[in-house]
PDB file of C-alpha atoms in Angstrom:
ATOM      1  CA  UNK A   1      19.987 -12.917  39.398  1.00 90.00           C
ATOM      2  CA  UNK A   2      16.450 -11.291  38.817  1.00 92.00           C
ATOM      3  CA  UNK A   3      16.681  -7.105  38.701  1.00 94.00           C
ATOM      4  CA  UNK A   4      13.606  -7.017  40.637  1.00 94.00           C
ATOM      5  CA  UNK A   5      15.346  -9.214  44.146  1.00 95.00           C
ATOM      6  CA  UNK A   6      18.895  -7.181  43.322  1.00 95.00           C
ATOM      7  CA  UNK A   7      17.248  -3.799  43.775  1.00 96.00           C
ATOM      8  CA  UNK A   8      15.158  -5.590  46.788  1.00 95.00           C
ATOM      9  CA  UNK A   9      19.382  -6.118  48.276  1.00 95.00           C
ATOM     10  CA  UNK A  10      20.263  -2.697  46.880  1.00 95.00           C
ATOM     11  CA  UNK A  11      17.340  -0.864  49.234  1.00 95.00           C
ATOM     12  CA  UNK A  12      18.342  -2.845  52.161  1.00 94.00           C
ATOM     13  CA  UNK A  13      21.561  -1.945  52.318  1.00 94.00           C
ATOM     14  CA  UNK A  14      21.510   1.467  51.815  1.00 93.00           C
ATOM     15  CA  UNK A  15      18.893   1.612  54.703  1.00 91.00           C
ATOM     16  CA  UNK A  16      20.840  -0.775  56.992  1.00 91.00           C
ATOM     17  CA  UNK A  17      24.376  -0.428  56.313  1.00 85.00           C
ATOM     18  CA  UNK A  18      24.762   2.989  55.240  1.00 87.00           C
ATOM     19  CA  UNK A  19      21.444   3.979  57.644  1.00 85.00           C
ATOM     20  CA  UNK A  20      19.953   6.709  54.768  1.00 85.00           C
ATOM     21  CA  UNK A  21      16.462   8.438  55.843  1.00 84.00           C
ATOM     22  CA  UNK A  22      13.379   6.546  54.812  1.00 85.00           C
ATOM     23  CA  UNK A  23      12.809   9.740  52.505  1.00 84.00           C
ATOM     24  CA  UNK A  24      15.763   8.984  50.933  1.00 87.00           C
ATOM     25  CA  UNK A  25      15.133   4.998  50.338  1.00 91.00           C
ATOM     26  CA  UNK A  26      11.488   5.995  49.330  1.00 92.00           C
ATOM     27  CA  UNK A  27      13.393   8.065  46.631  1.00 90.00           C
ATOM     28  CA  UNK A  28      15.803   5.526  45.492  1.00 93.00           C
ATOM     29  CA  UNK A  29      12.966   3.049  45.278  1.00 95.00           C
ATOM     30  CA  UNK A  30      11.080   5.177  43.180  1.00 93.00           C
ATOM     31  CA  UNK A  31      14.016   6.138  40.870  1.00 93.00           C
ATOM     32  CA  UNK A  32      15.083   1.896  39.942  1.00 96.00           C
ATOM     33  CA  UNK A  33      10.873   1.065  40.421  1.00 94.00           C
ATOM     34  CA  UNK A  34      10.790   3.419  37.097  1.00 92.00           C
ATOM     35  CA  UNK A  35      14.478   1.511  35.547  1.00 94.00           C
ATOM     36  CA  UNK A  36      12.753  -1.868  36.306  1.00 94.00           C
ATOM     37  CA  UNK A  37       9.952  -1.003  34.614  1.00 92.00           C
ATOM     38  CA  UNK A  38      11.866   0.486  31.568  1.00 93.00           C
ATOM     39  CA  UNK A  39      13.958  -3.046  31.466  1.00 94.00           C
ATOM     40  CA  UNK A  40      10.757  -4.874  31.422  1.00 92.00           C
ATOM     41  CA  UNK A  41       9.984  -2.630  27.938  1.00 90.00           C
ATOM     42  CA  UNK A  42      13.078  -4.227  26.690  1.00 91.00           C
ATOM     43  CA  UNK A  43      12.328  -7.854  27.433  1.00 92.00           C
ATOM     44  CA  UNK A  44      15.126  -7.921  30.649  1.00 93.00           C
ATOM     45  CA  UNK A  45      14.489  -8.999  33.581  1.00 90.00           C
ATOM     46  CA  UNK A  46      17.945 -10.721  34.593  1.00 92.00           C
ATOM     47  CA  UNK A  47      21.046  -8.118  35.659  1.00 92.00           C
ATOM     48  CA  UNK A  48      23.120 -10.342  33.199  1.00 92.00           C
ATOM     49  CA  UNK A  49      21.235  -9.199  30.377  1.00 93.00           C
ATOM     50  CA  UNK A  50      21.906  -5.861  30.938  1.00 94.00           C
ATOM     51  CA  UNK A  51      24.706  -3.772  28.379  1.00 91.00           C
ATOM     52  CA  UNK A  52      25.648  -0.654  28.272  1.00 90.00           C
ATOM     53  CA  UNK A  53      23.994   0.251  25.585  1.00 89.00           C
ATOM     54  CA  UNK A  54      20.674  -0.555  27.442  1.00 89.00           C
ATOM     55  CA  UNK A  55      21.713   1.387  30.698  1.00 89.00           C
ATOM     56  CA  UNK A  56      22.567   4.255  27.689  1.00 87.00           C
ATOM     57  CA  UNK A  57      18.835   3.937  26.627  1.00 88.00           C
ATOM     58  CA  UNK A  58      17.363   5.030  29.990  1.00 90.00           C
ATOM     59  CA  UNK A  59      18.078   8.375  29.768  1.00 83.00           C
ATOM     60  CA  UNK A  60      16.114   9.084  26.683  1.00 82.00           C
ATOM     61  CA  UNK A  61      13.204   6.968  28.556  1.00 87.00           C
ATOM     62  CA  UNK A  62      13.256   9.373  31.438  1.00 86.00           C
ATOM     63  CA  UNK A  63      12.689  12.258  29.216  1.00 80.00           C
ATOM     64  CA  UNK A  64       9.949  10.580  27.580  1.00 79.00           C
ATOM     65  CA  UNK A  65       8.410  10.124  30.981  1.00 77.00           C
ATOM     66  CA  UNK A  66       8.667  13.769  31.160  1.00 73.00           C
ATOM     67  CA  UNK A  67      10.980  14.279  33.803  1.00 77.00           C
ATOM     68  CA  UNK A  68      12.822  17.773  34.276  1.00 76.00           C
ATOM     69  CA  UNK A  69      16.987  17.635  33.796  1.00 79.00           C
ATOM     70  CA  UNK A  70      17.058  17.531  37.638  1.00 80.00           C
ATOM     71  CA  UNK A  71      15.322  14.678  38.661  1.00 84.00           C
ATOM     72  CA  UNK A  72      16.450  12.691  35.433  1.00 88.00           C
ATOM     73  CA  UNK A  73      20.049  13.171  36.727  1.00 88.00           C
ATOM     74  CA  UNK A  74      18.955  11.835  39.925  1.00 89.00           C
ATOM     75  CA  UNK A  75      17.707   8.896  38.594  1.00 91.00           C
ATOM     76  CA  UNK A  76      20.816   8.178  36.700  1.00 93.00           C
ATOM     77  CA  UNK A  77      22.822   8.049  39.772  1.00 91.00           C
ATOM     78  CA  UNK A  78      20.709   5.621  41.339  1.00 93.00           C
ATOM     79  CA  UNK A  79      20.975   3.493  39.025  1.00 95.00           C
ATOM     80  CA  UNK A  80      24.619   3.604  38.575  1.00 93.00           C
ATOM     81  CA  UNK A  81      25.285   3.510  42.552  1.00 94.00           C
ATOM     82  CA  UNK A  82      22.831   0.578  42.163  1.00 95.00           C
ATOM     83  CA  UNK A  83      25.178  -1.062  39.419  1.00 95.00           C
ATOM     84  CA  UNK A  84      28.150  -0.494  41.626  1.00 94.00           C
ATOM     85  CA  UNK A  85      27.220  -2.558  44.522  1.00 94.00           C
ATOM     86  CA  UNK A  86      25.962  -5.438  42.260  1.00 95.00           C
ATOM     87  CA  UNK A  87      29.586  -5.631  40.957  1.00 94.00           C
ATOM     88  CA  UNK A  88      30.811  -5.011  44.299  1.00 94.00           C
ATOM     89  CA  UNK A  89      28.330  -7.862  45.805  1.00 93.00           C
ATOM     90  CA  UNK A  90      29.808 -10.314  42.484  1.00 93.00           C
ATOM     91  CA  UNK A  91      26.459 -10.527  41.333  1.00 95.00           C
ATOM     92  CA  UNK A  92      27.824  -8.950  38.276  1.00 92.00           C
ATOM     93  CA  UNK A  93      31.155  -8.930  36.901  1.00 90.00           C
ATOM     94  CA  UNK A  94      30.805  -5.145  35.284  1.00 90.00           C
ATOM     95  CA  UNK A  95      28.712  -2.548  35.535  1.00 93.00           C
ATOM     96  CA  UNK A  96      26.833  -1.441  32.359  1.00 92.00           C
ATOM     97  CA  UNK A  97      26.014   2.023  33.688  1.00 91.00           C
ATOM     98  CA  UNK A  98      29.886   2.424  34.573  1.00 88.00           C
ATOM     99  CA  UNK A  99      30.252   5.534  31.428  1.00 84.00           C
ATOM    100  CA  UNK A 100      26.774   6.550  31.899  1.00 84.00           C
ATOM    101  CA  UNK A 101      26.542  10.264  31.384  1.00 81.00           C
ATOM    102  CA  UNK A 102      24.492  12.473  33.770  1.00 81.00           C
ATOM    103  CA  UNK A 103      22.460  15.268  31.429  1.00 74.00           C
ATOM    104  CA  UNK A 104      23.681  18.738  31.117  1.00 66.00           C
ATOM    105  CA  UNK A 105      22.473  21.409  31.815  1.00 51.00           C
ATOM    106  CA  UNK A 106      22.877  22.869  28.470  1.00 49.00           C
ATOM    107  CA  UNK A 107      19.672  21.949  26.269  1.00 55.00           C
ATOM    108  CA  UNK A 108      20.851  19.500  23.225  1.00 58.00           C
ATOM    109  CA  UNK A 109      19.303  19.850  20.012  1.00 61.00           C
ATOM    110  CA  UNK A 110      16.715  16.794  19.234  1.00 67.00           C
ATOM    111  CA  UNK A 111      17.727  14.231  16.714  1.00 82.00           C
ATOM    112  CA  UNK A 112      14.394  14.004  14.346  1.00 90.00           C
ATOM    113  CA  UNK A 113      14.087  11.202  11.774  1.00 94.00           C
ATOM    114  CA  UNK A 114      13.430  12.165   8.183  1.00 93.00           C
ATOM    115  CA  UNK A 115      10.044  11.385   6.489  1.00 95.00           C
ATOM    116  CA  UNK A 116      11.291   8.391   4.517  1.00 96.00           C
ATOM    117  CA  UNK A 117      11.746   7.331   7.615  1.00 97.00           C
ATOM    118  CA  UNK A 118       8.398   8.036   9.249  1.00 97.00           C
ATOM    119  CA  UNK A 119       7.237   6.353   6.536  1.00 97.00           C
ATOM    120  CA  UNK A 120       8.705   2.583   7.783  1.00 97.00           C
ATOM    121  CA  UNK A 121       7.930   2.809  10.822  1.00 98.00           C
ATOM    122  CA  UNK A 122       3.682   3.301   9.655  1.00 98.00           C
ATOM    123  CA  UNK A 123       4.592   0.653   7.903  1.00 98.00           C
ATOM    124  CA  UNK A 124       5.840  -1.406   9.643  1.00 98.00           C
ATOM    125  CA  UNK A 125       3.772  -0.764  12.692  1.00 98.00           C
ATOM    126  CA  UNK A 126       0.540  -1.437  10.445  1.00 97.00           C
ATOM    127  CA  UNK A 127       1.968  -4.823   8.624  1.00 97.00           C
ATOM    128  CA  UNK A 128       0.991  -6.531  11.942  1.00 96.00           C
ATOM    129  CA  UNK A 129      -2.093  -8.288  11.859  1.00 96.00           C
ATOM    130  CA  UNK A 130      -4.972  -6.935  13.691  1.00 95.00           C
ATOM    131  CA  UNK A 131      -5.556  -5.733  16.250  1.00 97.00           C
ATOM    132  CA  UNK A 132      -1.923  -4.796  16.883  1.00 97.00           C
ATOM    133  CA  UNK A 133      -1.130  -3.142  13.587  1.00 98.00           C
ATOM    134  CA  UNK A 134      -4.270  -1.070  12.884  1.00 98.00           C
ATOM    135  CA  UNK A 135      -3.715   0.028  17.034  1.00 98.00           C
ATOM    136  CA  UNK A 136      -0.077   0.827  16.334  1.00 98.00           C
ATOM    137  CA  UNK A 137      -0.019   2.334  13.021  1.00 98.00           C
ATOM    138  CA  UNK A 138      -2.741   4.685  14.024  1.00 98.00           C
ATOM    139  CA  UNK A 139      -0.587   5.552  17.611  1.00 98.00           C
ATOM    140  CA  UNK A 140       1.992   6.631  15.662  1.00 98.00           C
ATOM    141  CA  UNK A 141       0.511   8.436  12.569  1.00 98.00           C
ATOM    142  CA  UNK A 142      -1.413  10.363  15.588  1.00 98.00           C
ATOM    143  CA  UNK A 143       1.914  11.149  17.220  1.00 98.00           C
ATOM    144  CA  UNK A 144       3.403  12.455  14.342  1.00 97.00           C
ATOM    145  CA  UNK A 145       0.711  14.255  12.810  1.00 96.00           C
ATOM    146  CA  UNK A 146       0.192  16.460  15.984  1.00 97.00           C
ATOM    147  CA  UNK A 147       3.121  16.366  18.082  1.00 96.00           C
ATOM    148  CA  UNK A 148       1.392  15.527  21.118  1.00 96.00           C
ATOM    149  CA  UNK A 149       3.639  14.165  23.804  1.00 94.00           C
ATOM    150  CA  UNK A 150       3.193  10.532  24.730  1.00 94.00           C
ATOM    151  CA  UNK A 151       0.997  11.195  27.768  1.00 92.00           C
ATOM    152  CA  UNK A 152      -1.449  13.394  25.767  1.00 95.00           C
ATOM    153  CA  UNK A 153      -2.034  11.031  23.042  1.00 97.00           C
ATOM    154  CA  UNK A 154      -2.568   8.483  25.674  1.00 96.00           C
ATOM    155  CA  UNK A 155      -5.306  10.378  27.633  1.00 96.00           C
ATOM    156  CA  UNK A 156      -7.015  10.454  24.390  1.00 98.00           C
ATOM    157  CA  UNK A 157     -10.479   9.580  24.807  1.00 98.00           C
ATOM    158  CA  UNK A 158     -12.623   8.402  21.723  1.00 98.00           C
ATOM    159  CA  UNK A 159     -14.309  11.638  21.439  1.00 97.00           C
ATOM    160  CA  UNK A 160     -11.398  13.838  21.373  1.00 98.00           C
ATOM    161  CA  UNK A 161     -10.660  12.867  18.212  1.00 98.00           C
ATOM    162  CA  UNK A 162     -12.853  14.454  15.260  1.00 97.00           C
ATOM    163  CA  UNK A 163     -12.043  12.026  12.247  1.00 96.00           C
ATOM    164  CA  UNK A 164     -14.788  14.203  10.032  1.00 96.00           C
ATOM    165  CA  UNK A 165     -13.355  17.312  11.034  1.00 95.00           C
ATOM    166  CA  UNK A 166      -9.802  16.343  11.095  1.00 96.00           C
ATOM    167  CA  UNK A 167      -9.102  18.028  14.433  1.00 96.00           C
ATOM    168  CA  UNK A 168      -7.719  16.244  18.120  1.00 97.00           C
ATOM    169  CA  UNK A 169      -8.556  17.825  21.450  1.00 97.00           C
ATOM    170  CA  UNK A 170      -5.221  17.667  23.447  1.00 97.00           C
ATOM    171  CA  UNK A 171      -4.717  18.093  26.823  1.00 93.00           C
ATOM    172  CA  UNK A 172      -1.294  19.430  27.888  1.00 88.00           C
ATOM    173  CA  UNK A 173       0.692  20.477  31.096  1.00 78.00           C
ATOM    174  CA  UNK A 174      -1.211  22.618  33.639  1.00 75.00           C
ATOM    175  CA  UNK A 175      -4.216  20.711  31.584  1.00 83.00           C
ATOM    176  CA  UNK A 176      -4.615  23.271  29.465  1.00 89.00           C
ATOM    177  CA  UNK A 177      -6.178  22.850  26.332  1.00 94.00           C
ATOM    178  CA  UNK A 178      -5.643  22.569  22.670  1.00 96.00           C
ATOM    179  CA  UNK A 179      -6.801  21.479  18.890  1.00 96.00           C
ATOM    180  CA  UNK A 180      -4.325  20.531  16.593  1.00 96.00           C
ATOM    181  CA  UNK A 181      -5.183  20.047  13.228  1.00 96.00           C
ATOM    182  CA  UNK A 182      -5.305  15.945  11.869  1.00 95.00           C
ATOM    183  CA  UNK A 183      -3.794  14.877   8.823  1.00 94.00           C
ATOM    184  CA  UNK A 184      -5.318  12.714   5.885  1.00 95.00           C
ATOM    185  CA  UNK A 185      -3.178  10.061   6.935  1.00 97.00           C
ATOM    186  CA  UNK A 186      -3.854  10.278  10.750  1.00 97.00           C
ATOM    187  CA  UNK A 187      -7.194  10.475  10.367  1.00 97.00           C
ATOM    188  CA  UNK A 188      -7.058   7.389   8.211  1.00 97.00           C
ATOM    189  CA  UNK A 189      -5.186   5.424  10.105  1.00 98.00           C
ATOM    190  CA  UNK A 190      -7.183   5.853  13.490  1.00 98.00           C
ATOM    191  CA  UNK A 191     -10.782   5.604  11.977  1.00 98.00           C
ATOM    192  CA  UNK A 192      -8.729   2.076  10.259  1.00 98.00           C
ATOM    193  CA  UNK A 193      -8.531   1.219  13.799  1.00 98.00           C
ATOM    194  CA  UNK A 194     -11.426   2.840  14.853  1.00 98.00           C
ATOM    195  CA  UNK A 195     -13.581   0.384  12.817  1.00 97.00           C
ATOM    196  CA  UNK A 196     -11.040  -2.259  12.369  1.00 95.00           C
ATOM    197  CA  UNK A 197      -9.295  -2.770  16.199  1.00 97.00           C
ATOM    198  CA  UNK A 198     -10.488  -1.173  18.760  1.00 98.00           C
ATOM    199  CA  UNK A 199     -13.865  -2.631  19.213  1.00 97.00           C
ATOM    200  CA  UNK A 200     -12.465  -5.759  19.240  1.00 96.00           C
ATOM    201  CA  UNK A 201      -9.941  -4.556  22.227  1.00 97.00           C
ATOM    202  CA  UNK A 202     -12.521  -2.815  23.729  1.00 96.00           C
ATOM    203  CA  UNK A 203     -14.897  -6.088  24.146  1.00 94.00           C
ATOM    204  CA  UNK A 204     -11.958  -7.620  26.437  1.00 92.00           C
ATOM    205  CA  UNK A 205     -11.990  -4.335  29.211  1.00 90.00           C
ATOM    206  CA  UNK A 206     -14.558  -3.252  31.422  1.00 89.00           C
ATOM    207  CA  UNK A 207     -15.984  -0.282  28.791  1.00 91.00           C
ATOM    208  CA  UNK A 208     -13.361   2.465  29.397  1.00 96.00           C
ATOM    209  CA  UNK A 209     -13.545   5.362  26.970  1.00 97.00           C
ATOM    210  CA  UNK A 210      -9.680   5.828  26.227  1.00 98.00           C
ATOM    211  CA  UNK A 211      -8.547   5.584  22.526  1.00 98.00           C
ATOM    212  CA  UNK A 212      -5.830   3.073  22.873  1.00 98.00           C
ATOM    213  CA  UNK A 213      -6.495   0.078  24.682  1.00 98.00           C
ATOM    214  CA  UNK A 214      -3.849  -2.735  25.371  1.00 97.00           C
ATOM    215  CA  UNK A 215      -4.757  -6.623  24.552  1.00 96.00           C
ATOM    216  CA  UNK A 216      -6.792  -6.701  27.875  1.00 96.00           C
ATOM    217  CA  UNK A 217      -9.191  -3.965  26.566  1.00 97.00           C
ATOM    218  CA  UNK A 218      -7.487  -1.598  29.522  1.00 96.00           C
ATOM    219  CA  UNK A 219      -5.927   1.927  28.145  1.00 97.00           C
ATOM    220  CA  UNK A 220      -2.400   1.215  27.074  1.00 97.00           C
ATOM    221  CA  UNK A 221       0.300   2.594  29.209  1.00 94.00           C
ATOM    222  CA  UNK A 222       3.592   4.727  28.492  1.00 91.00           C
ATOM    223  CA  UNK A 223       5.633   1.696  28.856  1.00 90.00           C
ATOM    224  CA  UNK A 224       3.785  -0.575  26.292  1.00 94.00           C
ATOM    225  CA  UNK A 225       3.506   2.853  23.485  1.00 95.00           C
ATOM    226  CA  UNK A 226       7.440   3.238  24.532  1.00 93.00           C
ATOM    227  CA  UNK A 227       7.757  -0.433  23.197  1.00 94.00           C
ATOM    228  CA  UNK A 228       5.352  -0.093  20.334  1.00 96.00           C
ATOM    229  CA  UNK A 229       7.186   2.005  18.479  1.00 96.00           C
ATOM    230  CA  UNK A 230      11.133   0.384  19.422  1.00 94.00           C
ATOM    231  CA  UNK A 231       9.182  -2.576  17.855  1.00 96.00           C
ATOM    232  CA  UNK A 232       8.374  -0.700  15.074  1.00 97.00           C
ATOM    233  CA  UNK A 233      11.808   0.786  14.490  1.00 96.00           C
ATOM    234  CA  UNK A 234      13.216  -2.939  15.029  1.00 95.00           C
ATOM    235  CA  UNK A 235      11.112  -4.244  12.101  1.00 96.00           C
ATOM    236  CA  UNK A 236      11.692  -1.246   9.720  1.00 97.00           C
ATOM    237  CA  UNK A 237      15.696  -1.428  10.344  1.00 95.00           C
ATOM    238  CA  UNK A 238      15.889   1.711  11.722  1.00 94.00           C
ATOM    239  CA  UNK A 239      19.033   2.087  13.684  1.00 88.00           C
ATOM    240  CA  UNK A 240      18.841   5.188  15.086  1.00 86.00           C
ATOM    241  CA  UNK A 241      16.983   5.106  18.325  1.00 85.00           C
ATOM    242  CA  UNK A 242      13.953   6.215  18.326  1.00 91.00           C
ATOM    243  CA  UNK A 243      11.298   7.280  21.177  1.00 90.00           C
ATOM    244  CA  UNK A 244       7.643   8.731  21.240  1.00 92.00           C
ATOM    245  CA  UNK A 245       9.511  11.699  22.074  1.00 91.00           C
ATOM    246  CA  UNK A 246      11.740  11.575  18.738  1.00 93.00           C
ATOM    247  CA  UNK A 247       8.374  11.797  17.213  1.00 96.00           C
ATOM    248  CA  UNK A 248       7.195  15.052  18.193  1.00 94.00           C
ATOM    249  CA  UNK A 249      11.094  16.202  17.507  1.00 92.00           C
ATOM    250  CA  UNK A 250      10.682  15.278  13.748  1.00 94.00           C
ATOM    251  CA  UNK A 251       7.053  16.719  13.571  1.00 95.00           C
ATOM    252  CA  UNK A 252       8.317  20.034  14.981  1.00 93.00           C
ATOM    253  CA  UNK A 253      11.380  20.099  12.713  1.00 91.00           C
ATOM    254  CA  UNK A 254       9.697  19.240   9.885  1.00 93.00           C
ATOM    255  CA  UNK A 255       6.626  21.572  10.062  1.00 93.00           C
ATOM    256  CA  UNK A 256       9.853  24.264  10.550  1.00 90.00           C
ATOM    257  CA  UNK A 257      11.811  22.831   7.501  1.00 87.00           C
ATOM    258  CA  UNK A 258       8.623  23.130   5.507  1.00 88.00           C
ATOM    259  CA  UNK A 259       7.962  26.989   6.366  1.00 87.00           C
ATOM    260  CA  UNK A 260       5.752  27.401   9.200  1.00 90.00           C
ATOM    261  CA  UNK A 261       6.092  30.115  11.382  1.00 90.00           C
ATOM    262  CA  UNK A 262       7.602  29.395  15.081  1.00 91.00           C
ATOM    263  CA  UNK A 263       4.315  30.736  16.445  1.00 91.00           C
ATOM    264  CA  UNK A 264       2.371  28.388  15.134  1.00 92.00           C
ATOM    265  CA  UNK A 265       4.370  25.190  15.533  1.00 92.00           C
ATOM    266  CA  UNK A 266       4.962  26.774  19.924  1.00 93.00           C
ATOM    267  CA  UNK A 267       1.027  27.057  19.830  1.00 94.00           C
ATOM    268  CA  UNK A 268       0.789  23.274  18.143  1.00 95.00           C
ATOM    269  CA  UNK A 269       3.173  21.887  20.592  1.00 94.00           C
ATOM    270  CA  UNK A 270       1.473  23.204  23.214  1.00 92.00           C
ATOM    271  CA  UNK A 271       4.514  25.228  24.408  1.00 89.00           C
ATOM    272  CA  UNK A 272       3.996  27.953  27.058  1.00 83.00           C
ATOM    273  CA  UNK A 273       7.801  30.017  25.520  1.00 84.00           C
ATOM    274  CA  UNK A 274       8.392  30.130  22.575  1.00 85.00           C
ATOM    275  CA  UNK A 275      11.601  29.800  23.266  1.00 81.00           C
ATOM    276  CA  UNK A 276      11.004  26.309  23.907  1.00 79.00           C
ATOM    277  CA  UNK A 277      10.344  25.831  20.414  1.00 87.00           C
ATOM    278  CA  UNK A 278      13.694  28.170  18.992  1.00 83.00           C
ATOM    279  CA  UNK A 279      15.112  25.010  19.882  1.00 81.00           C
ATOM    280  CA  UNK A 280      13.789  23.152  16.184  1.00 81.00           C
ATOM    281  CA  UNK A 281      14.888  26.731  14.550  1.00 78.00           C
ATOM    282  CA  UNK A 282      18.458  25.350  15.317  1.00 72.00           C
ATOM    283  CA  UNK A 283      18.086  22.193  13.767  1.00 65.00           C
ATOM    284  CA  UNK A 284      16.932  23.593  10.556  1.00 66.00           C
ATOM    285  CA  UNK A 285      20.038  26.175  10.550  1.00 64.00           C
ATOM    286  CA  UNK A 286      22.400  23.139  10.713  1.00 64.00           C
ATOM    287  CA  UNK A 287      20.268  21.455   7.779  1.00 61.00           C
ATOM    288  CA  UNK A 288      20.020  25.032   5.450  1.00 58.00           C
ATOM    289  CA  UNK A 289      24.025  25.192   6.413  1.00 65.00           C
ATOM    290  CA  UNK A 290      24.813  21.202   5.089  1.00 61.00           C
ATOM    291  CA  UNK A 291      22.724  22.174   1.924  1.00 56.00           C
ATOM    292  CA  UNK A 292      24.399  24.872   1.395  1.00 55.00           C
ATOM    293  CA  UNK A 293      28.147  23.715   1.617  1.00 67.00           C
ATOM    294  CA  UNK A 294      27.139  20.785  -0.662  1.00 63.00           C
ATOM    295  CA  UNK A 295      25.311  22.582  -3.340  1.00 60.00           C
ATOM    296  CA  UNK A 296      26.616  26.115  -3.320  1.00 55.00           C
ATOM    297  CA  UNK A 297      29.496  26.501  -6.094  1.00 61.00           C
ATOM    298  CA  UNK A 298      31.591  28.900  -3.937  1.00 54.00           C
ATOM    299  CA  UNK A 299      30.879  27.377  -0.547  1.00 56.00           C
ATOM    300  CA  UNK A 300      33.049  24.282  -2.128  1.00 52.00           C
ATOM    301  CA  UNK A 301      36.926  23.786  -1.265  1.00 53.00           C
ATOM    302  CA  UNK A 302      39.132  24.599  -3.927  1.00 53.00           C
ATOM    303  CA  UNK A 303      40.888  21.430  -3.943  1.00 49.00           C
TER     304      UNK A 303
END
């Protein structure tokens, strides 16, 4: 059975036979309309196709999508009370969202990816032939050489970005304003697409001014960058999982690792606390530590 006519059965059921408000369907809808669409990211559009480790996935999505701890959690129990009555209906024999984990409240610490890393997925992103891989290298040099979250660098607009001056005008939460510096290698790779991609894209749309355009010349959504870079990772045979967001994790923790001062990376990440950002300062503690017990003569058991 198609995902899309189960949660269609889902909705009515929970409206008929269990008689919830239409706020409350209206919510539900919205919560599996936005676990449809991140199945469709993965290629799945059949409830049989669905694992665990896919249902596991969502979470990280959501967070992406930049939803706050609270509503994420309510989105994971839709979808596992949603799961439940497809088993229960025998439309599945399991459900793959049975050990799915709500968040805590307690913040965990980001996973970054080294450099090496970084490195593949360019890489791999850019062996594509054009238009893709000059569009998706330069998407993902851009969101590692500033940090921006997924929905800034996607409200990019062609003259936000100052390839002479190495600068990108960002526009955060609240949108508020800020310029974050540009990297050799960003500012390579987008005016590479720049000349190379986009006005080939851009010939297929209607003339809009945004930076990344999809195959239809239309700005590319969260969805399709979401699947840009699991494509990447897929090709570079990176295992870990890996998000826009893990991007702006490793930029963080590496500009931290590297000696800048917390100020500066909260003001490049656009962060209104910076206690926000003390969260990287962690990361780095637990690397300095695992140096340290593997290269300090005294820090060494004495077996």
């Amino acid at each position: 059975m198609r995902v899309q006519r189960a949660i269609s059965g889902y909705l009515d059921w929970i409206a008929v036979e269990r008689s919830l408000s239409r706020n409350t369907v209206s919510a539900y809808s919205r919560d599996l309309e936005r676990y449809l669409t991140y199945l469709s990211t993965l290629g799945i559009d059949a409830l049989d196709d669905i694992d665990a480790a896919d249902a596991a996935g969502f979470s990280e999505f959501l967070a992406d999508e930049g939803l706050s701890r609270s509503s994420i959690a309510r989105t994971l129990t839709a979808v596992r009370s949603f799961h439940r009555f497809c088993t229960s209906e025998g439309w599945t024999q399991s459900s793959p969202a049975r050990d799915l984990t709500l968040p805590k409240q307690d913040r965990r610490l980001p996973k970054p990816i080294t450099i090496e890393q970084v490195t593949a997925l360019i890489e791999a992103a850019g062996a594509q032939d054009p238009p893709v891989g000059p569009r998706d290298a330069a998407l993902i040099e851009l969101l590692y050489g500033t940090g921006a979250r997924i929905t800034e660098a996607l409200s990019l607009d062609v003259d936000d970005v100052d390839t002479e001056g190495g600068s990108v005008r960002l526009f955060g939460k609240g949108n508020k304003e800020r310029i974050v510096p540009l990297g050799s290698y960003a500012v390579e790779a987008v005016s590479a697409y720049l000349v190379r991609a986009r006005p080939a894209l851009g010939q297929k749309g209607r003339g809009t001014p945004r930076l990344f355009l999809n195959l239809l010349g239309r700005p590319l959504s969260r969805q399709s960058a979401w699947a840009v870079i699991q494509d990447a990772a897929a090709r570079a045979g990176i295992e870990e999982h890996i998000s826009p967001h893990t991007l702006r994790h490793s930029y963080a923790t590496h500009l931290l690792s590297g000696g800048a001062d917390i100020r500066v990376v909260q003001e490049l990440l656009g962060h209104a606390s910076v206690t926000t950002t003390q969260i990287y300062t962690a990361v780095t503690i637990e690397t300095l530590r695992e140096t340290y017990a593997i290269s300090h003569p005294r820090a060494r058991s004495r077996d």
